[in-house]
PDB file of C-alpha atoms in Angstrom:
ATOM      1  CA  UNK A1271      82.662 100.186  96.562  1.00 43.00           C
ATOM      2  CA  UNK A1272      79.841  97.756  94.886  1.00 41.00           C
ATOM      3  CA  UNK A1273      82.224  97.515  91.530  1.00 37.00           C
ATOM      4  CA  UNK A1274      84.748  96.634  93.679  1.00 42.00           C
ATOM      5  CA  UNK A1275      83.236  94.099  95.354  1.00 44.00           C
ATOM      6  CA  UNK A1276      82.070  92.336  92.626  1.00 43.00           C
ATOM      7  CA  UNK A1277      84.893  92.243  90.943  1.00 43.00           C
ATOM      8  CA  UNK A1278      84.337  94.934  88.178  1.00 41.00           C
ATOM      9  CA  UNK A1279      88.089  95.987  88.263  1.00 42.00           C
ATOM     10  CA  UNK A1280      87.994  97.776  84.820  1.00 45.00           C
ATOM     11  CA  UNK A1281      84.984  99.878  85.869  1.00 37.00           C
ATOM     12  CA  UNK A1282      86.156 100.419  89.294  1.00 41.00           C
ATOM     13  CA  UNK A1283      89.371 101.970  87.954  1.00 46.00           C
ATOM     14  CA  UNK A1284      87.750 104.091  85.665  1.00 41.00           C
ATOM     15  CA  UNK A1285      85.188 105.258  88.746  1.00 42.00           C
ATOM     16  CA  UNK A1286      88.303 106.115  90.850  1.00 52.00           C
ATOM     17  CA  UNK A1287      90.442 107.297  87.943  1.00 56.00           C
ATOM     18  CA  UNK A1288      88.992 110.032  86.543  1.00 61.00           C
ATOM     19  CA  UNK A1289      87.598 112.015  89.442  1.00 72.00           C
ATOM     20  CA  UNK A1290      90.958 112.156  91.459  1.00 75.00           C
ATOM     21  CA  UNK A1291      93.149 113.067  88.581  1.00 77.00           C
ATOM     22  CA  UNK A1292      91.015 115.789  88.270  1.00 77.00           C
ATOM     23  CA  UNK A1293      91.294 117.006  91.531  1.00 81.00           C
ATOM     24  CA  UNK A1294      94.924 116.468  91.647  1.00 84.00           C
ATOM     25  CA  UNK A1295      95.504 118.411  87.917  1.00 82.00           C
ATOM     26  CA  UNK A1296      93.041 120.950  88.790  1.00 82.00           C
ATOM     27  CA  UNK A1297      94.907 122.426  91.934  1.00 85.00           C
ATOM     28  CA  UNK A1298      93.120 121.303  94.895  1.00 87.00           C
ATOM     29  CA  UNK A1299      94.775 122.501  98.146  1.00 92.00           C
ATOM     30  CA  UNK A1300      97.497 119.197  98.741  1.00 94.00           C
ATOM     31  CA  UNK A1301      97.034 118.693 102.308  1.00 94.00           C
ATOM     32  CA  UNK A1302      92.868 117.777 102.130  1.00 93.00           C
ATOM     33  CA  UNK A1303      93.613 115.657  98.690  1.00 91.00           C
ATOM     34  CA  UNK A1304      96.508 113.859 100.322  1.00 93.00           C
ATOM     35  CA  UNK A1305      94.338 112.743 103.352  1.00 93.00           C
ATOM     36  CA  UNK A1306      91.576 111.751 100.679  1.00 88.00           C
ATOM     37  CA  UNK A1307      94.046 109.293  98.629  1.00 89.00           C
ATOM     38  CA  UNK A1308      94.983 108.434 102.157  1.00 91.00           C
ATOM     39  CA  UNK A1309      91.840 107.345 102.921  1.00 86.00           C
ATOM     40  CA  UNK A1310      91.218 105.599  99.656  1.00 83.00           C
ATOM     41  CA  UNK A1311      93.979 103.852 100.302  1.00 85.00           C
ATOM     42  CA  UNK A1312      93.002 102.570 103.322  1.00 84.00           C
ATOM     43  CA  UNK A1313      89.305 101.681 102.071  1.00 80.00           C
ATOM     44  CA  UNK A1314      90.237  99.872  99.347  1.00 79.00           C
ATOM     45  CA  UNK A1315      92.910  97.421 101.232  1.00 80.00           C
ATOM     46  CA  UNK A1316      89.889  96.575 103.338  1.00 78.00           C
ATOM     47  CA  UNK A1317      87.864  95.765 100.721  1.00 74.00           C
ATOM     48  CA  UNK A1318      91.188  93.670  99.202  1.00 73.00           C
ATOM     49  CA  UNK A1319      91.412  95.338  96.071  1.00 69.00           C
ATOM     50  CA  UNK A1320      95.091  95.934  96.142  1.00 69.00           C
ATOM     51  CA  UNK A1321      95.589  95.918  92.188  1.00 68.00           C
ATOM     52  CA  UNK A1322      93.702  99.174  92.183  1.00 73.00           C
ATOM     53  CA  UNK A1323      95.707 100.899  94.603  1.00 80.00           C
ATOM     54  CA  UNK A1324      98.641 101.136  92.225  1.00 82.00           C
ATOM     55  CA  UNK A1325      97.481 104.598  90.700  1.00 81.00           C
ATOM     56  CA  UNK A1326      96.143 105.686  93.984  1.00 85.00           C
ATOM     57  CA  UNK A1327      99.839 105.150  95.686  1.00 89.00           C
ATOM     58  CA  UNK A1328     101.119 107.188  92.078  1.00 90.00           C
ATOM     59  CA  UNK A1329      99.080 110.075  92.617  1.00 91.00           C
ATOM     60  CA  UNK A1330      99.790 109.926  96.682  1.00 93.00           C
ATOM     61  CA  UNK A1331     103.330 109.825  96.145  1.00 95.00           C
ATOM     62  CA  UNK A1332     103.086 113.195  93.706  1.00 95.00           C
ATOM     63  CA  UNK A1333     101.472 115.257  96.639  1.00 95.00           C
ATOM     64  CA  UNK A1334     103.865 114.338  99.141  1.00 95.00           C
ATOM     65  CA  UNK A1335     106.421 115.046  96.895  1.00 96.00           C
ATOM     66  CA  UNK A1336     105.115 118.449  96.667  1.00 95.00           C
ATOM     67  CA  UNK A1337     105.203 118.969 100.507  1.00 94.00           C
ATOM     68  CA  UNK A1338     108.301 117.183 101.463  1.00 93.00           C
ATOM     69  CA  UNK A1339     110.877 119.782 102.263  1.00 89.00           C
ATOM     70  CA  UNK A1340     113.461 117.562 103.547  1.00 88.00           C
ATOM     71  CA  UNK A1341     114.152 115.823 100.815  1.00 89.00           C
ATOM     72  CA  UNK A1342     116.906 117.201  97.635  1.00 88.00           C
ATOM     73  CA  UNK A1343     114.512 119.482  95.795  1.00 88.00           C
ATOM     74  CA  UNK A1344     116.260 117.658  92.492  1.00 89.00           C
ATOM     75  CA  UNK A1345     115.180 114.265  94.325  1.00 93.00           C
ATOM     76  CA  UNK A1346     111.512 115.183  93.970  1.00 94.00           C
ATOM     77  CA  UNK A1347     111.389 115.176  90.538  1.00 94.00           C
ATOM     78  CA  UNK A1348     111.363 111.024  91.129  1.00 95.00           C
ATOM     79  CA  UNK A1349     108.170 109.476  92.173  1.00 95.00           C
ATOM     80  CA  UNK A1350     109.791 107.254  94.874  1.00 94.00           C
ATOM     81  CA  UNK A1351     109.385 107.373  98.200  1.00 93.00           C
ATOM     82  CA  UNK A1352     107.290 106.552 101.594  1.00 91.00           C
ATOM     83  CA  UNK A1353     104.700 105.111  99.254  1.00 92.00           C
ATOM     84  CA  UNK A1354     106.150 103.721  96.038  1.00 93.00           C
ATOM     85  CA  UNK A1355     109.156 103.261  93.720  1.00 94.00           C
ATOM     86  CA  UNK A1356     109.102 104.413  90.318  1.00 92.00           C
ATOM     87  CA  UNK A1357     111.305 102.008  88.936  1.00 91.00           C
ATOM     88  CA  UNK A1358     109.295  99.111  90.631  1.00 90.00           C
ATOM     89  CA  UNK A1359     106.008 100.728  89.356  1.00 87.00           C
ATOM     90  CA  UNK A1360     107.104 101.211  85.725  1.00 84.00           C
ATOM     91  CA  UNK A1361     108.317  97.254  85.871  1.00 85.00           C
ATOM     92  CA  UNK A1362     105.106  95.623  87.601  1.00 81.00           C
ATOM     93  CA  UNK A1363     102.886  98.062  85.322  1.00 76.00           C
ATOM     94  CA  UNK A1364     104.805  99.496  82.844  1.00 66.00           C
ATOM     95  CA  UNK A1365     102.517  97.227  80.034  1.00 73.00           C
ATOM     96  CA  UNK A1366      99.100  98.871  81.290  1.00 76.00           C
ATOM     97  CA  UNK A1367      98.511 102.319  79.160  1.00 77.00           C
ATOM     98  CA  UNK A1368      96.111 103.757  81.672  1.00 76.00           C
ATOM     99  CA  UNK A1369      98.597 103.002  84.771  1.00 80.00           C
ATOM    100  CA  UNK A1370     101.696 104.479  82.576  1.00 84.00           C
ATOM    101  CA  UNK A1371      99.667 107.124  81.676  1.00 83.00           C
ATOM    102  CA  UNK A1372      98.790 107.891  85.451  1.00 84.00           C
ATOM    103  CA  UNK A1373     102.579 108.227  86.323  1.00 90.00           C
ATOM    104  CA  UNK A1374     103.556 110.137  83.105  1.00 91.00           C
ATOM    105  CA  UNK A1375     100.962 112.820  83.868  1.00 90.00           C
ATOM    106  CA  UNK A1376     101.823 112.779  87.659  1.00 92.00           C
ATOM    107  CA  UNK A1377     105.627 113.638  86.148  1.00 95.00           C
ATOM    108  CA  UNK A1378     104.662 115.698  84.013  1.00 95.00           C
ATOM    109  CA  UNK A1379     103.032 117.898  86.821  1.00 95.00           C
ATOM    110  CA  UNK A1380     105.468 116.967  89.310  1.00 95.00           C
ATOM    111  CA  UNK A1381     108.926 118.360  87.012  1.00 96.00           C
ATOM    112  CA  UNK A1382     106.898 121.210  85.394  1.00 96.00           C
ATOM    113  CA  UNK A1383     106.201 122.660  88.705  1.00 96.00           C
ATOM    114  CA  UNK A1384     109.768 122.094  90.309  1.00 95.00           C
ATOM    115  CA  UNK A1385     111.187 124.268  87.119  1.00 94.00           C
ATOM    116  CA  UNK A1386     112.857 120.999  85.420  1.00 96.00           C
ATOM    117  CA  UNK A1387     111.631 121.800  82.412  1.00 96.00           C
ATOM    118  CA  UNK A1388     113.542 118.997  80.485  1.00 97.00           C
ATOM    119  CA  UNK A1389     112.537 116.508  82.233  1.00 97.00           C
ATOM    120  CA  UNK A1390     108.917 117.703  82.473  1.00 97.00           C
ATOM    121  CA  UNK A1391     109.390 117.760  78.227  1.00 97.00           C
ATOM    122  CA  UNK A1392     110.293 114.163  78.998  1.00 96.00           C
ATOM    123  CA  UNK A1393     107.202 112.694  80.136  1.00 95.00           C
ATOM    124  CA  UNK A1394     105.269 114.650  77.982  1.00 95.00           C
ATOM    125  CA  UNK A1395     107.065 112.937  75.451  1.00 94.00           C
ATOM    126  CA  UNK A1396     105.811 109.961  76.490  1.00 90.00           C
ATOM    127  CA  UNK A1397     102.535 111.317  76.623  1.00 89.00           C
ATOM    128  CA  UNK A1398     102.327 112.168  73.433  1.00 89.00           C
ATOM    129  CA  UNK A1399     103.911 109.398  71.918  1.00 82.00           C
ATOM    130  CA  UNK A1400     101.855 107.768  68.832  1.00 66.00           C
ATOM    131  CA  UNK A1401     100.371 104.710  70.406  1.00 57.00           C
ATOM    132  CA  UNK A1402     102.534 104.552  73.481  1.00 53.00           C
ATOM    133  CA  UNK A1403      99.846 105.442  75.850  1.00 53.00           C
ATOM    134  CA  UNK A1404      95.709 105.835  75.333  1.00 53.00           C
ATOM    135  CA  UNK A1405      94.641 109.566  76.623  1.00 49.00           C
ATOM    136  CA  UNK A1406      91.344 108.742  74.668  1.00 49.00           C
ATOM    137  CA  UNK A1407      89.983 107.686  77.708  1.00 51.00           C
ATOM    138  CA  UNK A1408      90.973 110.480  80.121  1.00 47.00           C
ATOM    139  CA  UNK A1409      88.598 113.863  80.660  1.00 57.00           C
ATOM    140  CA  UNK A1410      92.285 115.509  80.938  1.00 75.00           C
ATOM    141  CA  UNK A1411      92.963 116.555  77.186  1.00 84.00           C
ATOM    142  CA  UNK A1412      92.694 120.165  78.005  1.00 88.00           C
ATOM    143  CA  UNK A1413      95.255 119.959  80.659  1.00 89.00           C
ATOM    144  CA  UNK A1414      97.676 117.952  78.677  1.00 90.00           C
ATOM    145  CA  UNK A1415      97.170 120.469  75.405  1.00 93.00           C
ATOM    146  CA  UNK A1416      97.819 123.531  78.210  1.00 95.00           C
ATOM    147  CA  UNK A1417     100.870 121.442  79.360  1.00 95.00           C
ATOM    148  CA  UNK A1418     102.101 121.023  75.879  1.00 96.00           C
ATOM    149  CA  UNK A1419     102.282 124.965  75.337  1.00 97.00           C
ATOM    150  CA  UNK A1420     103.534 125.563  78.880  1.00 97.00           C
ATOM    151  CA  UNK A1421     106.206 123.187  78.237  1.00 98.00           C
ATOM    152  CA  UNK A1422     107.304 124.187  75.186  1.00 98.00           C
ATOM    153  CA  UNK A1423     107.511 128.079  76.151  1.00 97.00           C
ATOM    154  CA  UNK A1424     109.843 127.039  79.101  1.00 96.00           C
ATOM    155  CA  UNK A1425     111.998 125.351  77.254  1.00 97.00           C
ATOM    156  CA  UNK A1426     112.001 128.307  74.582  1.00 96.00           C
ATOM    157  CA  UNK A1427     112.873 130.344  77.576  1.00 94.00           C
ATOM    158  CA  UNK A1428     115.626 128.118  78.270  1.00 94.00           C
ATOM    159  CA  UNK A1429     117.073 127.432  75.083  1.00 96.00           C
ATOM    160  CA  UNK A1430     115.949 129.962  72.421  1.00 94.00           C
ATOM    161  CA  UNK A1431     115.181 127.572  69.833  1.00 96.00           C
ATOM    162  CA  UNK A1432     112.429 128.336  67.580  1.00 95.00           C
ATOM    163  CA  UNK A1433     110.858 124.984  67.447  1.00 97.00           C
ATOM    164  CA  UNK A1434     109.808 125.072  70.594  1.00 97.00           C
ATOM    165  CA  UNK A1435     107.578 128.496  70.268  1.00 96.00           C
ATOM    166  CA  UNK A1436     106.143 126.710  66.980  1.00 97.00           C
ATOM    167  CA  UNK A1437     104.950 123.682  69.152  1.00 97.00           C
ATOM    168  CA  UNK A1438     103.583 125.871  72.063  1.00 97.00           C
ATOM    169  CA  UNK A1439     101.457 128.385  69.472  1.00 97.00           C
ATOM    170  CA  UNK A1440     100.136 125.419  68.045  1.00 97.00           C
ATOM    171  CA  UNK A1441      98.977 124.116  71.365  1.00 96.00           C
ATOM    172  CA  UNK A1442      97.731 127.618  72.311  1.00 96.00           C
ATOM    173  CA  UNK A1443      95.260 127.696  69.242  1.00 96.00           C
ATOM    174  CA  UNK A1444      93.899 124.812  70.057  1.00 94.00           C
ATOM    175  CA  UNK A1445      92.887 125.797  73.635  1.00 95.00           C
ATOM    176  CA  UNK A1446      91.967 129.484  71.615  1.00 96.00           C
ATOM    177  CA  UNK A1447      89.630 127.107  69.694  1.00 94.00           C
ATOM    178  CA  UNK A1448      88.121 125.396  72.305  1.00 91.00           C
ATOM    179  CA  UNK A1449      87.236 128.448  73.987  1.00 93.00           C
ATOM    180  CA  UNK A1450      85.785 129.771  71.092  1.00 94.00           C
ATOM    181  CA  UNK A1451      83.197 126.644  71.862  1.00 91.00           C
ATOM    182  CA  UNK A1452      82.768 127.311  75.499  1.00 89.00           C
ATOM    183  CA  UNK A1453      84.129 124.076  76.114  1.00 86.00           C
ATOM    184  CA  UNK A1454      84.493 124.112  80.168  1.00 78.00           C
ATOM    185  CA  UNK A1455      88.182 125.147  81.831  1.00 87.00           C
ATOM    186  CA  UNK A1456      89.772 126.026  78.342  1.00 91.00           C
ATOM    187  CA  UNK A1457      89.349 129.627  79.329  1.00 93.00           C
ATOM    188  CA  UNK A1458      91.648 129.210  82.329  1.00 93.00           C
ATOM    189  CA  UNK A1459      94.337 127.124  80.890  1.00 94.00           C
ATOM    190  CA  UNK A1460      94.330 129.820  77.866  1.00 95.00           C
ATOM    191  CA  UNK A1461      94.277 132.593  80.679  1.00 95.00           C
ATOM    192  CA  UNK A1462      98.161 130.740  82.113  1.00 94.00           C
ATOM    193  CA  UNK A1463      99.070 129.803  78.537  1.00 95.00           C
ATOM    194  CA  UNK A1464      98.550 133.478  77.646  1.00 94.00           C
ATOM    195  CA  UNK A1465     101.057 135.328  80.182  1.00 95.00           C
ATOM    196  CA  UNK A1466     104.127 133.313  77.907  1.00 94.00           C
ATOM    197  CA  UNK A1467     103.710 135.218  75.096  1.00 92.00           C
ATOM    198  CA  UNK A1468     103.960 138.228  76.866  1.00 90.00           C
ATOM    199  CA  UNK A1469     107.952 137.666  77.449  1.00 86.00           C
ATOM    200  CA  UNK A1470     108.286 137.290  73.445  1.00 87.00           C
ATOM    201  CA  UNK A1471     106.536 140.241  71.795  1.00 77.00           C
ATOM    202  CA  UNK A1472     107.020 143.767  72.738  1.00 68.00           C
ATOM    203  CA  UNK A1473     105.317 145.154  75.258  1.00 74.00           C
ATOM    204  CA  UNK A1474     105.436 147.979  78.084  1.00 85.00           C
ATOM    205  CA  UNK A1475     106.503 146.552  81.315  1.00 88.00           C
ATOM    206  CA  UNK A1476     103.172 148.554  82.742  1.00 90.00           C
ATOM    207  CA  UNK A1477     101.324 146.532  79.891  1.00 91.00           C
ATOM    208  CA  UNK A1478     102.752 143.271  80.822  1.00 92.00           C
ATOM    209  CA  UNK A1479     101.931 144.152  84.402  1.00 94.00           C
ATOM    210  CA  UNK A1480      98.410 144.733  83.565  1.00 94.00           C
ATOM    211  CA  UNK A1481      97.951 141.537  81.266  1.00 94.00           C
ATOM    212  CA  UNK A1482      99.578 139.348  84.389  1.00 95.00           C
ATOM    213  CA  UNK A1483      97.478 141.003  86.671  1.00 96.00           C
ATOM    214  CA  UNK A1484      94.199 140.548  85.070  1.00 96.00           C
ATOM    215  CA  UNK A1485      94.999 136.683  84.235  1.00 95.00           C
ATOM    216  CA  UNK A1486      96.178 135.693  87.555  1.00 96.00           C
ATOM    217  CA  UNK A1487      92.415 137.458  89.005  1.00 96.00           C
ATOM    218  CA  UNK A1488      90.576 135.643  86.945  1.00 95.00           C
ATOM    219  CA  UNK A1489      92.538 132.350  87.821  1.00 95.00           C
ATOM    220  CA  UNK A1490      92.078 133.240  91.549  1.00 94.00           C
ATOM    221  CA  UNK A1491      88.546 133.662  90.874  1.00 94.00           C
ATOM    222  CA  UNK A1492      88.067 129.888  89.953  1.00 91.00           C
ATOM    223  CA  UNK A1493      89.697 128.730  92.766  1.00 88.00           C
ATOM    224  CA  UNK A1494      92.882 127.142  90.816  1.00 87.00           C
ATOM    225  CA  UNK A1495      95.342 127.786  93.452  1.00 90.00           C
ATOM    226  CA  UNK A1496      97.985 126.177  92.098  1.00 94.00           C
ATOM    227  CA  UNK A1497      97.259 127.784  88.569  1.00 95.00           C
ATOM    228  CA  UNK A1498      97.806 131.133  90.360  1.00 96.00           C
ATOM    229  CA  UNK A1499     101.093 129.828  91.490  1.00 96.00           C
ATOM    230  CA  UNK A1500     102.071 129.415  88.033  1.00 97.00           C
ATOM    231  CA  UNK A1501     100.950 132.506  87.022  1.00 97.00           C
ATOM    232  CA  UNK A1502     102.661 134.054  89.273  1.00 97.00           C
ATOM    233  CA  UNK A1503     105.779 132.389  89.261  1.00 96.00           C
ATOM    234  CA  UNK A1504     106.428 132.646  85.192  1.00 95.00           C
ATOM    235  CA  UNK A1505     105.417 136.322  85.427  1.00 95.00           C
ATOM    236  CA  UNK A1506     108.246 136.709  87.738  1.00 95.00           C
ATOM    237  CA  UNK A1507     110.480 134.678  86.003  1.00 93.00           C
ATOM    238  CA  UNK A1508     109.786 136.452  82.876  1.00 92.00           C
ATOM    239  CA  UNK A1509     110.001 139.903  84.172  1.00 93.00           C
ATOM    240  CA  UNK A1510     113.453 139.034  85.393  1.00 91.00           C
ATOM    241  CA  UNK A1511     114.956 137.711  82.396  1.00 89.00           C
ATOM    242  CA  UNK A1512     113.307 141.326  80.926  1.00 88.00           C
ATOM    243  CA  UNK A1513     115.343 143.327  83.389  1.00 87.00           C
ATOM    244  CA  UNK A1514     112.835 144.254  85.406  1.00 89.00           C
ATOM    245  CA  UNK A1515     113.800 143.324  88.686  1.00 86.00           C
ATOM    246  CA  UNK A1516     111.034 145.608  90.670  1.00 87.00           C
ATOM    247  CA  UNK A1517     108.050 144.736  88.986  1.00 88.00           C
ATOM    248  CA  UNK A1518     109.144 141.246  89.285  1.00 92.00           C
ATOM    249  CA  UNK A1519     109.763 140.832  92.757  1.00 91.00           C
ATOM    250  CA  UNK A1520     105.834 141.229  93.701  1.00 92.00           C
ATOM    251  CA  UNK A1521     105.258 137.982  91.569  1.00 95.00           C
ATOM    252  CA  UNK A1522     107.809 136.571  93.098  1.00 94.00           C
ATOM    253  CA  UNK A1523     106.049 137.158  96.595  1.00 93.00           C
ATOM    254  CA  UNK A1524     102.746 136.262  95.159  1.00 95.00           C
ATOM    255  CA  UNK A1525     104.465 133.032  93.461  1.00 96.00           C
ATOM    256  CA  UNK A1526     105.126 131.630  97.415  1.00 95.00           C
ATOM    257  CA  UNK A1527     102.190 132.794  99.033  1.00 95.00           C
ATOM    258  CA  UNK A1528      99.995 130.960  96.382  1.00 96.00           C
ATOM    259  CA  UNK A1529     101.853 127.983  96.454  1.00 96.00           C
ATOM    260  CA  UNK A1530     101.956 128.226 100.337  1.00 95.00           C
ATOM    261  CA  UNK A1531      98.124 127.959 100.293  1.00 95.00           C
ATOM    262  CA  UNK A1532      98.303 125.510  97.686  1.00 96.00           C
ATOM    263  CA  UNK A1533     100.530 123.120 100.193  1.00 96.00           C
ATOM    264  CA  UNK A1534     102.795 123.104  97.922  1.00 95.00           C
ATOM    265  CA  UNK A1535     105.730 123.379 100.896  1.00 94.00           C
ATOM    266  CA  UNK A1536     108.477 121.869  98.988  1.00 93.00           C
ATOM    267  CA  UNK A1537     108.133 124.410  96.323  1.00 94.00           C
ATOM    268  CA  UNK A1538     107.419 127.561  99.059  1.00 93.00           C
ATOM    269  CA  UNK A1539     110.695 126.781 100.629  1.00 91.00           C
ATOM    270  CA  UNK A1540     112.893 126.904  97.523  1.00 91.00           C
ATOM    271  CA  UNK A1541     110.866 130.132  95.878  1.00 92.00           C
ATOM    272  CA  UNK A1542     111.356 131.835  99.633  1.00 90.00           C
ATOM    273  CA  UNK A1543     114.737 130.920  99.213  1.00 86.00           C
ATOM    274  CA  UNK A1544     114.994 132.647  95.745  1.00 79.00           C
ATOM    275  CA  UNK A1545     113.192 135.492  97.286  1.00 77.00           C
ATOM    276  CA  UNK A1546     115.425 136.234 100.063  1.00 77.00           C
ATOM    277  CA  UNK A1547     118.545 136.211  97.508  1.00 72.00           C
ATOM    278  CA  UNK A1548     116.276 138.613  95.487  1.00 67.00           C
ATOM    279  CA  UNK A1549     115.701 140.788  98.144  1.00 65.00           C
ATOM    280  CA  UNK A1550     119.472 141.193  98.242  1.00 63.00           C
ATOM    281  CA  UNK A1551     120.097 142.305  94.495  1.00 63.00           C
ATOM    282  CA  UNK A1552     119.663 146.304  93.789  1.00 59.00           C
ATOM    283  CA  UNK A1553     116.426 146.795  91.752  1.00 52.00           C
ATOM    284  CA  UNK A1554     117.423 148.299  87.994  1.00 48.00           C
ATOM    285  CA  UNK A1555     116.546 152.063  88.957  1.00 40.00           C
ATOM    286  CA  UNK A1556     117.910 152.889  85.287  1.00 36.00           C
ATOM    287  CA  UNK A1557     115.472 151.161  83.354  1.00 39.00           C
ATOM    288  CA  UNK A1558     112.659 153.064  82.275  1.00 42.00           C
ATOM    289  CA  UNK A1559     110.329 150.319  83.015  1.00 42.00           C
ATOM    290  CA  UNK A1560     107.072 152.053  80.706  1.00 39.00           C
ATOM    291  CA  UNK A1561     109.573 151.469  77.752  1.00 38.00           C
ATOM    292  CA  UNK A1562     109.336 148.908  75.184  1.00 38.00           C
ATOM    293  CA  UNK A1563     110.803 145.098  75.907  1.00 37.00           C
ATOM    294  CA  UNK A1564     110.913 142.788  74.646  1.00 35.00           C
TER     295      UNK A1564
END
């Protein structure tokens, strides 16, 4: 609030930058952050400083996004709504690298999460771009490495070209590296990173099981409710695409009730939506689901 009222704009951004993309990108619960950014919101249109509400409104829009279930669940994937339009955003601030950056990352969270996979490999794109925007200054690189490997195995998923598992294992050693250095949270994006490769080599469907099962308790046990979504939710999705429609369908479960307490309601909706047409399908009795996959 002093920064601000003296004027310090640069610093002031950076004071109010850093510490609520962090909460945003490390899964806090939605419904306590969004009535924080609400309240910044409000605090700093008191104090008059409306030119640094402009990444506040970004990261506000992205968590209402996330718990608007009234809205096209393909509609989401834009940041533009009650509180801003992206196209307006991008032309009044489109020249500032940190404020791009700000709604880049927000999409890249926002379509990764929604399962758009292409367009989530479209802002991180831009994110990655030589130049385009400055990440030097953002205590985020871990998340946007972990992003870069989550990405990529998706879109392997998706489209079975090679490339794609070459970019994502060369994201995944560098979070294996950073580990190796105890550098703070790189053991619990590796721990989410990790459960991909299990859909690519061959494993036991018990062993894939187990792997899933000890990642998504160590996940719970820091609190990264969203995280344990994920985990979740790619376990199921990979299971399925295996075969193995039992085993899957816990994940599934677990999937929504994660993102449920993640206030994630948008996303709860559609997965309880998938789950009920699961529910439907006849589990695949004739697999012998201790059997190689892969």
């Amino acid at each position: 609030e002093l920064v601000c009222r003296n004027g310090d704009f640069s610093v002031a951004e950076i004071i109010l930058e850093t510490p609520f993309l962090l909460r945003v990108f490390n899964g806090e619960p939605l419904k306590p952050l969004e009535a924080s950014l609400q309240q910044m919101c409000h605090r700093l249109t008191e104090l008059g400083q409306n030119n640094l509400l402009c990444f506040i409104h970004c990261l506000l829009q992205l968590t209402l996004n996330l718990r608007n279930k009234d809205r096209r669940f393909e509609d989401l994937c834009v940041l533009t709504g009650e509180i801003m339009d992206e196209e307006n955003y991008l032309s009044l601030y489109g020249t500032s690298l940190t404020l791009k950056m700000v709604l880049q990352l927000s999409k890249l969270l926002l379509t990764y999460t929604l399962g758009f996979y292409n367009k989530a490999e479209e802002a991180l794109n831009e994110i990655l771009r030589p130049r385009a925007i400055r990440s030097d200054r953002f205590l985020l690189r871990i998340w946007i490495t972990s992003y870069t490997a989550l990405t990529n195995y998706a879109r392997y998923y998706e489209t079975g070209r090679r490339r794609y598992i070459r970019k994502a294992r060369k994201s995944k050693r560098v979070l294996q590296k950073l580990h190796s250095l105890d550098i703070p949270d790189a053991t619990t994006h590796l721990k989410l990173v990790d459960i991909e490769e299990l859909g690519i080599e061959k494993h036991r469907t018990n062993d894939i099981c187990r792997a899933v099962d000890s990642s998504i308790a160590y996940l719970r046990a820091q609190e990264s409710k969203h995280f344990v979504a994920l985990a979740n939710e790619r376990a199921y999705m990979i299971l399925s695409r295996l075969g193995c429609l039992e085993a899957s369908r816990s994940y599934l479960k677990g999937a929504i009730l994660a993102y449920k307490e993640w206030n994630a309601d948008a996303k709860c909706e559609w997965l309880s939506k998938q789950y009920n047409d699961v529910q439907k399908k006849p589990a695949d009795v004739t697999r012998d689901e201790s059997s190689n996959i892969g």
